[in-house]
mmCIF file of C-alpha atoms and ligand atoms in Angstrom:
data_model
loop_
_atom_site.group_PDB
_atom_site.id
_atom_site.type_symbol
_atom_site.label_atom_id
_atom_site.label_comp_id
_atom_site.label_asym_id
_atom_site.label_seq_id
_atom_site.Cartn_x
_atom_site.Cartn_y
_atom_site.Cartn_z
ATOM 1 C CA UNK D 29 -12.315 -10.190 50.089
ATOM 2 C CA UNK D 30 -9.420 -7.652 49.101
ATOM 3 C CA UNK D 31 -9.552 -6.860 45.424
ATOM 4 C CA UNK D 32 -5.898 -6.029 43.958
ATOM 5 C CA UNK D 33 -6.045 -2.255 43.597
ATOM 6 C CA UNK D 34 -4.395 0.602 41.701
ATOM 7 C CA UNK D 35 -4.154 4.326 42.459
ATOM 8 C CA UNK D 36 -3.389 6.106 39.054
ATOM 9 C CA UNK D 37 -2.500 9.839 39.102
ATOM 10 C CA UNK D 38 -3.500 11.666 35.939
ATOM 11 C CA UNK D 39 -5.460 8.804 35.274
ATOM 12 C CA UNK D 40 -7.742 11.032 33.237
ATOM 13 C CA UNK D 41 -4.838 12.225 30.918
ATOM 14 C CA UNK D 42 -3.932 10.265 27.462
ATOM 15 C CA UNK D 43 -1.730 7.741 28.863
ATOM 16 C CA UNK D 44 -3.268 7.419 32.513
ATOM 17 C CA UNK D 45 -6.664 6.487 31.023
ATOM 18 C CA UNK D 46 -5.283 3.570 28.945
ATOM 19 C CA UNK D 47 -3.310 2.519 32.031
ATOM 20 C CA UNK D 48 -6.834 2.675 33.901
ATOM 21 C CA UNK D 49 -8.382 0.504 31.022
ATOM 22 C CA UNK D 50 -5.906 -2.213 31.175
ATOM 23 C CA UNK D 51 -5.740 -2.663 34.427
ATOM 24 C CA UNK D 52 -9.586 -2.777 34.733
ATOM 25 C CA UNK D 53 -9.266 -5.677 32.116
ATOM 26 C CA UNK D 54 -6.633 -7.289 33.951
ATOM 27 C CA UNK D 55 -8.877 -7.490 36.827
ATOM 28 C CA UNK D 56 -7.389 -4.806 39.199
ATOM 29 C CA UNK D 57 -9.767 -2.089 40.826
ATOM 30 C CA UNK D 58 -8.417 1.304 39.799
ATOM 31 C CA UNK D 59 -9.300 4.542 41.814
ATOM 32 C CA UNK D 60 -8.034 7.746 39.449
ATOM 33 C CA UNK D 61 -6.847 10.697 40.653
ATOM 34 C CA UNK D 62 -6.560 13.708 38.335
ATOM 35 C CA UNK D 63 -6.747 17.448 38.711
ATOM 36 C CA UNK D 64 -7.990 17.918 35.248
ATOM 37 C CA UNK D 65 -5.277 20.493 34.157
ATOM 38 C CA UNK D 66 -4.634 18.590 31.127
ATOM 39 C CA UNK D 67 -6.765 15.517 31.904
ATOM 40 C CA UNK D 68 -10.306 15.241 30.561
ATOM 41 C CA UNK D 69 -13.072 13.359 32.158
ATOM 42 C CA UNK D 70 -14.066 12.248 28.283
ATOM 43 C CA UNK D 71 -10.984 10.184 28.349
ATOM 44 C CA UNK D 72 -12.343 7.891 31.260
ATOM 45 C CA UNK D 73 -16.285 8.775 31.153
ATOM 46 C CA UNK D 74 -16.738 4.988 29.806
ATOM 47 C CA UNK D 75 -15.480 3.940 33.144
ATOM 48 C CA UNK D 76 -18.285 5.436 35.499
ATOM 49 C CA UNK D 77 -21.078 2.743 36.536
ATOM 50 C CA UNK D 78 -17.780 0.298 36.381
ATOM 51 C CA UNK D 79 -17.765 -0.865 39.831
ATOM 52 C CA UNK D 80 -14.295 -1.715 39.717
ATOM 53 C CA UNK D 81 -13.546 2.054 39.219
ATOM 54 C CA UNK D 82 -13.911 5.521 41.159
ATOM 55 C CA UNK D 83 -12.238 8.606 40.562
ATOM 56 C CA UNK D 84 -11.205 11.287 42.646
ATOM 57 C CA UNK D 85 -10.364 14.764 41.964
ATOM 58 C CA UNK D 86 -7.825 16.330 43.410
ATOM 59 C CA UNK D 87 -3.709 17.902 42.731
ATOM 60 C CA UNK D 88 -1.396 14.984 43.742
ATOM 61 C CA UNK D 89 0.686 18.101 44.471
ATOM 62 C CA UNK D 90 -1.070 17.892 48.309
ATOM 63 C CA UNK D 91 -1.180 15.284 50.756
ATOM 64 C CA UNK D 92 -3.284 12.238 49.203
ATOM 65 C CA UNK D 93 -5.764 10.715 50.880
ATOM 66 C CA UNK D 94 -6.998 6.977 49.928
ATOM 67 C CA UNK D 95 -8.622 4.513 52.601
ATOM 68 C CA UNK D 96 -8.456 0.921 52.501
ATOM 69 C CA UNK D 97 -5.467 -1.357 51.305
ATOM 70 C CA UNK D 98 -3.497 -0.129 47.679
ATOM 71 C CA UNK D 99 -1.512 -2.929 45.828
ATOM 72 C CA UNK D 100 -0.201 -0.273 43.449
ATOM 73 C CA UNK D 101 0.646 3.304 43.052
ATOM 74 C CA UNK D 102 1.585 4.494 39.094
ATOM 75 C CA UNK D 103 2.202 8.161 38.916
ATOM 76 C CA UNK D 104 1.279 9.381 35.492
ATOM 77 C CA UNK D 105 0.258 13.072 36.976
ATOM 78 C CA UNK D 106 2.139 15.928 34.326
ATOM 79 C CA UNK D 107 1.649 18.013 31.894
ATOM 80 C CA UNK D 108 3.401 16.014 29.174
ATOM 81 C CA UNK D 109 3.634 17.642 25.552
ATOM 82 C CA UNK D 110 6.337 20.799 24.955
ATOM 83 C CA UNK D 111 3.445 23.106 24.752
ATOM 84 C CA UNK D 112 1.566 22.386 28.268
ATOM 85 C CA UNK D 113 4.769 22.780 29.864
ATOM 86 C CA UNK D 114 5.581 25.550 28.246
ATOM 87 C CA UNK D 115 2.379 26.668 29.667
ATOM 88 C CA UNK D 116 2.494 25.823 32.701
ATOM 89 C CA UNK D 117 6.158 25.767 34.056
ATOM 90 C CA UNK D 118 5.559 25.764 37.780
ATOM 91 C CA UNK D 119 2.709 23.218 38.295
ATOM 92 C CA UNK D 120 4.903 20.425 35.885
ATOM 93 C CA UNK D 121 8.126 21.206 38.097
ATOM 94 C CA UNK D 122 5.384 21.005 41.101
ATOM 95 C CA UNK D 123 3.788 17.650 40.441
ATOM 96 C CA UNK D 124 7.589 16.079 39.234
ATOM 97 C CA UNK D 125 8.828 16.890 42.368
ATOM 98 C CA UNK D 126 5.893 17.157 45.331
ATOM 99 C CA UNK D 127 3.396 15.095 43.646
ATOM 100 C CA UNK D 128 6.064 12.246 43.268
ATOM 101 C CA UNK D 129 7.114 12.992 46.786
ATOM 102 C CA UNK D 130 3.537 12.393 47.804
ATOM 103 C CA UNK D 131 2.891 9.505 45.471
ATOM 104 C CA UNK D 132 6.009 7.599 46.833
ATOM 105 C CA UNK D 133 4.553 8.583 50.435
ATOM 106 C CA UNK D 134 1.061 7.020 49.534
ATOM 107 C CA UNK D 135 3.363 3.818 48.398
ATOM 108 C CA UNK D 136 5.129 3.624 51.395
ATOM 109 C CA UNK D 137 2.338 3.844 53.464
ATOM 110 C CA UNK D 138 0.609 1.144 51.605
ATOM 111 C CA UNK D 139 3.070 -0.750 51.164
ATOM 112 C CA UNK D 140 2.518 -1.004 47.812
ATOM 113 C CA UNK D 141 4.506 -0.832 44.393
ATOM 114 C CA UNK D 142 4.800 2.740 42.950
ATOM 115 C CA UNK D 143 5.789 3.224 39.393
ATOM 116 C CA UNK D 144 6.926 6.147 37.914
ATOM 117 C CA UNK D 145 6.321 7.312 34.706
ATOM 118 C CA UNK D 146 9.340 8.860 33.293
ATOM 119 C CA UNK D 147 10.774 9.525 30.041
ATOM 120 C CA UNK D 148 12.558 10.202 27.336
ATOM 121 C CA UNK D 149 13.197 13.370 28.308
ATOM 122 C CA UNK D 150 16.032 12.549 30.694
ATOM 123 C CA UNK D 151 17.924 12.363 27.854
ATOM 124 C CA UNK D 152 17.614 15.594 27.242
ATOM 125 C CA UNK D 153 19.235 16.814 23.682
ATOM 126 C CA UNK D 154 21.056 13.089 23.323
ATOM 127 C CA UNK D 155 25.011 12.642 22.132
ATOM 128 C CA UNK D 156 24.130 8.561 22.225
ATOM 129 C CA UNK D 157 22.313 7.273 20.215
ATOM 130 C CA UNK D 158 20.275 5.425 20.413
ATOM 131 C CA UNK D 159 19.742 6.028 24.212
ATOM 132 C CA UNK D 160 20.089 2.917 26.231
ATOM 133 C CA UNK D 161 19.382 3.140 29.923
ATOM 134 C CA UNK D 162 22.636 3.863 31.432
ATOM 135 C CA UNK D 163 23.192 6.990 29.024
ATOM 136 C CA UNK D 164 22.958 9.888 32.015
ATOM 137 C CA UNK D 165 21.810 12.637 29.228
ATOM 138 C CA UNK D 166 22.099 16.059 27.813
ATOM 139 C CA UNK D 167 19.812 18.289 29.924
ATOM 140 C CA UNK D 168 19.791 22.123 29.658
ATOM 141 C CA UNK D 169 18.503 22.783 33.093
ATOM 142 C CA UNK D 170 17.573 26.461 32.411
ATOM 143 C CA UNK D 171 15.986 26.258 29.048
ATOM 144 C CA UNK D 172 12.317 26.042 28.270
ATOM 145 C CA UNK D 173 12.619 22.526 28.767
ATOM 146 C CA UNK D 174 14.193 22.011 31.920
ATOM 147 C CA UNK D 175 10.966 22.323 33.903
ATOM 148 C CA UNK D 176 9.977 18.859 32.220
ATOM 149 C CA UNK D 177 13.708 16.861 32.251
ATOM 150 C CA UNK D 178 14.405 18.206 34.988
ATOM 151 C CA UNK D 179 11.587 17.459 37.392
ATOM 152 C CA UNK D 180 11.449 13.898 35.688
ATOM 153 C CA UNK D 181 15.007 13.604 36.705
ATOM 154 C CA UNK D 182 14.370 14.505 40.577
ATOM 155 C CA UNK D 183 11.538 12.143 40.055
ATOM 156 C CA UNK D 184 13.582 9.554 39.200
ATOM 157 C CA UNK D 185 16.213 10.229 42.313
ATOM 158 C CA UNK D 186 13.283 10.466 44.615
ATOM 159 C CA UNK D 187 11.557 7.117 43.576
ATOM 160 C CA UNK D 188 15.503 5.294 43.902
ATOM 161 C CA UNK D 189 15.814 7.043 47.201
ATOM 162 C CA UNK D 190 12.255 5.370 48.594
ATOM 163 C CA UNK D 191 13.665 2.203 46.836
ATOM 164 C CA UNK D 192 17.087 2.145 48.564
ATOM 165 C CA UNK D 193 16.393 4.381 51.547
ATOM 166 C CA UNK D 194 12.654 3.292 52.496
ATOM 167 C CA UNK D 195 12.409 -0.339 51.035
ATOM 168 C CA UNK D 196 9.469 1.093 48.326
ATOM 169 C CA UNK D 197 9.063 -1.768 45.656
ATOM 170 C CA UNK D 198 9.976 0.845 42.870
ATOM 171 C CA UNK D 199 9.830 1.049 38.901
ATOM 172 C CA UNK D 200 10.651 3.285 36.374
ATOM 173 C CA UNK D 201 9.393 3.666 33.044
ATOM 174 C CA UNK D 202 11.137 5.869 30.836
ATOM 175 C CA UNK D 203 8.565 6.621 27.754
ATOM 176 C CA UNK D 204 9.646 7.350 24.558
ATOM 177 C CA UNK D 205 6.790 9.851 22.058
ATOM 178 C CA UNK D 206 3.558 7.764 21.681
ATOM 179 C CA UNK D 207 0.378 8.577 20.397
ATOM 180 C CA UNK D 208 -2.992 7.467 19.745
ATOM 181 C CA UNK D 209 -6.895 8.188 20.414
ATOM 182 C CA UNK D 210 -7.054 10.389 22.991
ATOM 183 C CA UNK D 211 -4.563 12.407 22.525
ATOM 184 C CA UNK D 212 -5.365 16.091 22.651
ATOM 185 C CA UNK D 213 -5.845 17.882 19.335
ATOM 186 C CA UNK D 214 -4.167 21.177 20.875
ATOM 187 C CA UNK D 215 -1.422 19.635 22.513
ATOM 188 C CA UNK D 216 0.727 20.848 20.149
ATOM 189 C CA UNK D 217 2.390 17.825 19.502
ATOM 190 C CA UNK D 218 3.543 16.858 16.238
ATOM 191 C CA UNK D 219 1.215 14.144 15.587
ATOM 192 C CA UNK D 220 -1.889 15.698 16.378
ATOM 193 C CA UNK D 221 -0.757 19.210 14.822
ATOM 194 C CA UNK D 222 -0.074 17.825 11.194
ATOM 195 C CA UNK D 223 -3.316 15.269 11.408
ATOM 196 C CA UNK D 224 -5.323 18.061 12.804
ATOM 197 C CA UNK D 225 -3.826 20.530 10.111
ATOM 198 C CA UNK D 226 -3.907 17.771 7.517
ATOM 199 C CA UNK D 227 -7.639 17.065 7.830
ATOM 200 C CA UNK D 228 -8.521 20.731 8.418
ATOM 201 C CA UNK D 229 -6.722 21.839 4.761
ATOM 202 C CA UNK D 230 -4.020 23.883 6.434
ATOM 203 C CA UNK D 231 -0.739 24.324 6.189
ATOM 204 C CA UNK D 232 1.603 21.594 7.637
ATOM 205 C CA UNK D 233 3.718 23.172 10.283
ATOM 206 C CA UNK D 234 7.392 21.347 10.350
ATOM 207 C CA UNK D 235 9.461 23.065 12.774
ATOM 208 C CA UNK D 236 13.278 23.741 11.952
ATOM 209 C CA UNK D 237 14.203 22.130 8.520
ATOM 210 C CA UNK D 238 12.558 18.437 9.501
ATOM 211 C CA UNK D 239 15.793 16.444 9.467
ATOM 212 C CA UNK D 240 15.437 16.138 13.722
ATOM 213 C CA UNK D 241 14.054 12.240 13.930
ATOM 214 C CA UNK D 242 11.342 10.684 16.639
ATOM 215 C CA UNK D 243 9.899 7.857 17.415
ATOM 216 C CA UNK D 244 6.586 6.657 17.582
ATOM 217 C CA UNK D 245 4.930 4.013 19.670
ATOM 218 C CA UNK D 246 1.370 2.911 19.296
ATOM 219 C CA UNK D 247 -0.463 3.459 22.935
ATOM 220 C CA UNK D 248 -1.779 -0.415 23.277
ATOM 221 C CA UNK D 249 1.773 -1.147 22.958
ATOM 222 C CA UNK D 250 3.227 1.244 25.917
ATOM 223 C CA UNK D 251 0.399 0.319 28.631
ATOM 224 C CA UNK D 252 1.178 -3.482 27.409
ATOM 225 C CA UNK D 253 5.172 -2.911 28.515
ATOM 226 C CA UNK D 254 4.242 -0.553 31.142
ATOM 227 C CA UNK D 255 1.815 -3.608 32.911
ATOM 228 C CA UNK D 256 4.402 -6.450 32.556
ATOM 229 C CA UNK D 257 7.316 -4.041 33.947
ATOM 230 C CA UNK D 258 4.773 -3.309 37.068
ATOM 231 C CA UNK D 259 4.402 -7.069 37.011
ATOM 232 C CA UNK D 260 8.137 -7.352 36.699
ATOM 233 C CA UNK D 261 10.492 -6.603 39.587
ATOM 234 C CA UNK D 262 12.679 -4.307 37.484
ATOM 235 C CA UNK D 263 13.625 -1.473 39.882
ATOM 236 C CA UNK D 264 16.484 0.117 37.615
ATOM 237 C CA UNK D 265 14.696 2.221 34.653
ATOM 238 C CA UNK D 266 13.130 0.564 31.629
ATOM 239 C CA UNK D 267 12.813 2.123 28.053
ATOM 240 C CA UNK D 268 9.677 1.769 26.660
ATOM 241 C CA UNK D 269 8.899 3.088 22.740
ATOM 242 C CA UNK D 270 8.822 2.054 19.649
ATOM 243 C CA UNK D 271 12.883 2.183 17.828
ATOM 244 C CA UNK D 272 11.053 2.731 14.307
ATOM 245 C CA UNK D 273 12.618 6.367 13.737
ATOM 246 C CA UNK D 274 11.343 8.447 11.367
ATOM 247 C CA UNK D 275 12.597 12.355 10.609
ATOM 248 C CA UNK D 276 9.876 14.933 11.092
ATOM 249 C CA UNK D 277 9.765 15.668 7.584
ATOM 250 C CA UNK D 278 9.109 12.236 6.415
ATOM 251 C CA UNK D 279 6.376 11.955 9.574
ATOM 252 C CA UNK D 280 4.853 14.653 8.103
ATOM 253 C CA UNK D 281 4.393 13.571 4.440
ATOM 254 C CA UNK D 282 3.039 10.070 5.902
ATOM 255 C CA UNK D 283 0.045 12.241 7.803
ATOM 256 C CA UNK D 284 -0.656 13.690 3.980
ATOM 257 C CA UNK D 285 -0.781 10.508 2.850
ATOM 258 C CA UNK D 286 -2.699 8.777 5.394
ATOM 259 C CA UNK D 287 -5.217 11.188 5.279
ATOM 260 C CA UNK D 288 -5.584 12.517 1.282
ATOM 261 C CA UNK D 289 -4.760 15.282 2.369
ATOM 262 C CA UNK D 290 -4.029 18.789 -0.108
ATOM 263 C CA UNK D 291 -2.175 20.394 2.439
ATOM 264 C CA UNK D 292 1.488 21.991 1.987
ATOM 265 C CA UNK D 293 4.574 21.786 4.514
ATOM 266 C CA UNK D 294 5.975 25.173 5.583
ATOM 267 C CA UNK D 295 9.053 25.335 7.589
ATOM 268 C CA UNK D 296 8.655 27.137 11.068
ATOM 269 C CA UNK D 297 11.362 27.902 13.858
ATOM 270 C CA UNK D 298 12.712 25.247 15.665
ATOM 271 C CA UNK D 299 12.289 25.763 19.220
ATOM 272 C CA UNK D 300 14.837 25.757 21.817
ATOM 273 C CA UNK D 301 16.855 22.705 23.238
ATOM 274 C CA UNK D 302 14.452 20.232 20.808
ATOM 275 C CA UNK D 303 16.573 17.118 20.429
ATOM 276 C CA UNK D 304 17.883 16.156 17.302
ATOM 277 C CA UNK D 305 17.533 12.697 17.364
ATOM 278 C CA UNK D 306 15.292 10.453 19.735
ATOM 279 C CA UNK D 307 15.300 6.524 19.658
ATOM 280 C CA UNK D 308 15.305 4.310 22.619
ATOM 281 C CA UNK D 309 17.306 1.316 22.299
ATOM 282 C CA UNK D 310 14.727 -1.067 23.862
ATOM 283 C CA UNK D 311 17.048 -4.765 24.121
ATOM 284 C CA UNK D 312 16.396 -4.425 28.198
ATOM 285 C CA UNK D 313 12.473 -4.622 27.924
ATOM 286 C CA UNK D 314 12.788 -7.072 25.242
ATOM 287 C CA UNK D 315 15.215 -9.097 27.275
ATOM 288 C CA UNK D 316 13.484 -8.826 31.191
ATOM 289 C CA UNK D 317 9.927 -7.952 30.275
ATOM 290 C CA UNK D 318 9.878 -10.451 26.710
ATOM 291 C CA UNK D 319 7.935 -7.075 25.547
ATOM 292 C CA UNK D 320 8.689 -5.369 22.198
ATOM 293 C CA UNK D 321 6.134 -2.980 20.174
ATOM 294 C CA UNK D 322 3.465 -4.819 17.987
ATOM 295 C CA UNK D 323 1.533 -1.660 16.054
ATOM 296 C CA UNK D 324 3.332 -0.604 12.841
ATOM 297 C CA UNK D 325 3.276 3.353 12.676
ATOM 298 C CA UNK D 326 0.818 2.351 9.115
ATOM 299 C CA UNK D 327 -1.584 0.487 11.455
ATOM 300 C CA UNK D 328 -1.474 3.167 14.374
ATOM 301 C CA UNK D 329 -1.840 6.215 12.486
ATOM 302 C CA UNK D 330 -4.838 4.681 10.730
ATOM 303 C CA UNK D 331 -6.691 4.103 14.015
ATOM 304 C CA UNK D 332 -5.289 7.484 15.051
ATOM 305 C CA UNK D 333 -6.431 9.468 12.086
ATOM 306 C CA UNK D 334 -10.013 7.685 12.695
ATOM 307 C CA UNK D 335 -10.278 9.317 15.917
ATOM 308 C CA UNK D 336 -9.466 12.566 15.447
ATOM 309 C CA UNK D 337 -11.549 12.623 12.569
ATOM 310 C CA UNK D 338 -14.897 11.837 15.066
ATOM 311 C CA UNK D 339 -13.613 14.472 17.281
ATOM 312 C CA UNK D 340 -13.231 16.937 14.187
ATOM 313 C CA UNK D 341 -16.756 16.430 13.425
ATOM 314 C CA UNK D 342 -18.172 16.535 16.966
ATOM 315 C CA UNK D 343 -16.252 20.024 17.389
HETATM 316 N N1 UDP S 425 7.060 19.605 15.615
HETATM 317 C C1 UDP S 425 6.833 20.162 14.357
HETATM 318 N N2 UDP S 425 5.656 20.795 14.143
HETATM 319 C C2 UDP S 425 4.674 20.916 15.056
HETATM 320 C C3 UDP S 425 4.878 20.333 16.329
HETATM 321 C C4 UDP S 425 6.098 19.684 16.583
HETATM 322 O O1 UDP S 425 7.689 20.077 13.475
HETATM 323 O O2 UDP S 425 3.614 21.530 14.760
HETATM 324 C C5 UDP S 425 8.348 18.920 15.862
HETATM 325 C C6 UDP S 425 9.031 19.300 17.164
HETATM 326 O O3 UDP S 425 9.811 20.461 17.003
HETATM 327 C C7 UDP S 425 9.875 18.072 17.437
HETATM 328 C C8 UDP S 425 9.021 16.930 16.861
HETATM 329 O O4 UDP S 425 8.105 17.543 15.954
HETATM 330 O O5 UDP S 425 11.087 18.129 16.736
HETATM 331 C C9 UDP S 425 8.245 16.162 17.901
HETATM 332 O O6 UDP S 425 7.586 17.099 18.708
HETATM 333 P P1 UDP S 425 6.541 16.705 19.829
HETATM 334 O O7 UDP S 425 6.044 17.997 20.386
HETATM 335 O O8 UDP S 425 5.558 15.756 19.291
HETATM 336 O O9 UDP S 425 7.325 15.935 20.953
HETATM 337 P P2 UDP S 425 8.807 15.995 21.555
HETATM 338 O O10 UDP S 425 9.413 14.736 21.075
HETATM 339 O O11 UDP S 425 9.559 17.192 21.042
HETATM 340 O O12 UDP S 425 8.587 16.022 23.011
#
């Protein structure tokens, strides 16, 4: 008998293995494809001798192979944090743009539901706020940044185009800044930076005077709205984040808190194009997907710290 069954691309990255974890607990057979780039098989090594799971490496960038019948296709393939695309320009504007394109393809062929993970990013350097869906954004196409926005952008016009061109059964998530275990300590994010620094007795790095504001949603919360907007049959995009804004500054004295920490903030450049302000307004997924964030940013940066204290002392 046919098991329901999931393909998730960077399924070994932070988000992509908590999306293979809940849908393994909601019953569904996942089969992961990653590259590794930024993925790590640590994140989903738990999950071999499942029977319910297999992954596959290989770049979503080429033609994807995957026998048998799919029920679901969630792209999550990308380098993700300012830093890793910083790093590696090419291969996010590659995997936005082809690996989507051969994502959707897989979906089509399959005839199964693709989402796409998108974000915040669309948004770009924001003028509303907070950002509601049908805000079009503030991209800079040829700064640092464009690489990300803008292949998330084509991303988004490609999956709509399957949707209204190709029938697809489409969704879009657009994903505000979340964080929690598994993250990477050298993503050079915010929140693992200062809890990394923090714990480590080193300086605090805030970037630009602090004052630009994020904010923060616990992981169990995003794969929860992420699941019940797959479920859903949403195929305009979906915020999904926590509206709890905080400035950078104020983020940062909460990691020296939460961790007893010593260590002192110094002020550092602020890089290009970073957006001032960031807060999605999230009454759509409360109203269609009766979802709304359940992990105070107390609660999450507890179990947060936690973690990357382990990995601290396994390092
Ligand atoms: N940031 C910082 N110090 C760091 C890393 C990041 O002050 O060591 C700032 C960054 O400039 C941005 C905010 O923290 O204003 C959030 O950055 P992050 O890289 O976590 O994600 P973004 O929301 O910019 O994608």
């Amino acid at each position: 008998m046919h098991k329901t069954t999931a393909v998730v691309t960077g399924g070994a990255g932070f988000l992509g293995s908590h999306l293979c974890d809940k849908l393994l607990k909601e019953g569904i057979k996942v089969i992961c494809i990653d590259n590794l780039l930024t993925g790590n098989l640590d994140n989903i090594s738990h999950l071999f001798g499942n029977n319910n799971f297999s992954f596959i490496k290989h770049d979503v960038t080429n033609y994807i192979y995957v026998g048998g019948k799919i029920d679901y296709v969630l792209h999550f393939a990308s380098p993700a944090s300012p830093i890793d695309y910083l790093k590696l320009p090419i291969q996010t504007l590659k995997v936005g743009s082809l690996g989507t394109h051969k994502a959707l393809g897989l979906a089509k062929d399959k005839n199964a539901t693709f989402l796409l993970a998108s974000t915040s990013e669309v948004y770009g350097d924001p003028i509303v706020h907070p950002q509601e869906e049908e805000y079009w954004g503030n991209v800079n196409p040829i700064g640092p940044r464009g690489v990300y926005d803008e292949a998330k952008r084509f991303a988004e016009a490609l999956t709509m185009a399957y949707y209204r061109h190709h029938g697809v059964n489409t969704r879009i998530v657009r994903i505000f800044n979340t964080y929690g275990p598994r993250m990477r300590l050298d993503d050079g994010r915010a929140l693992p930076a200062f809890v990394g620094q923090a714990l480590r007795g080193e300086e605090i790095t805030v970037y630009g005077d602090g004052s630009q504001t994020r904010s923060f949603c616990y992981v169990s919360d995003l794969v929860e709205g992420i699941f019940r907007l797959l479920k859903s049959n949403e195929t305009n995009p979906v915020n999904i984040g926590n509206p709890d804004e905080i400035t950078i500054k104020e983020f940062a004295e909460e990691v020296i808190k939460q961790t007893g920490s010593k260590s002192k903030i110094v002020y550092k450049p602020l890089p290009e194009d970073d957006p001032k302000v960031r807060q999605p307004d999230i009454s759509k997924a409360k109203k269609i997907l009766g979802w709304e964030p359940k992990v105070g940013r107390a609660e999450g940066l507890k179990l947060t710290v936690d973690y990357f204290k382990e990995i601290l002392l396994l390092t």
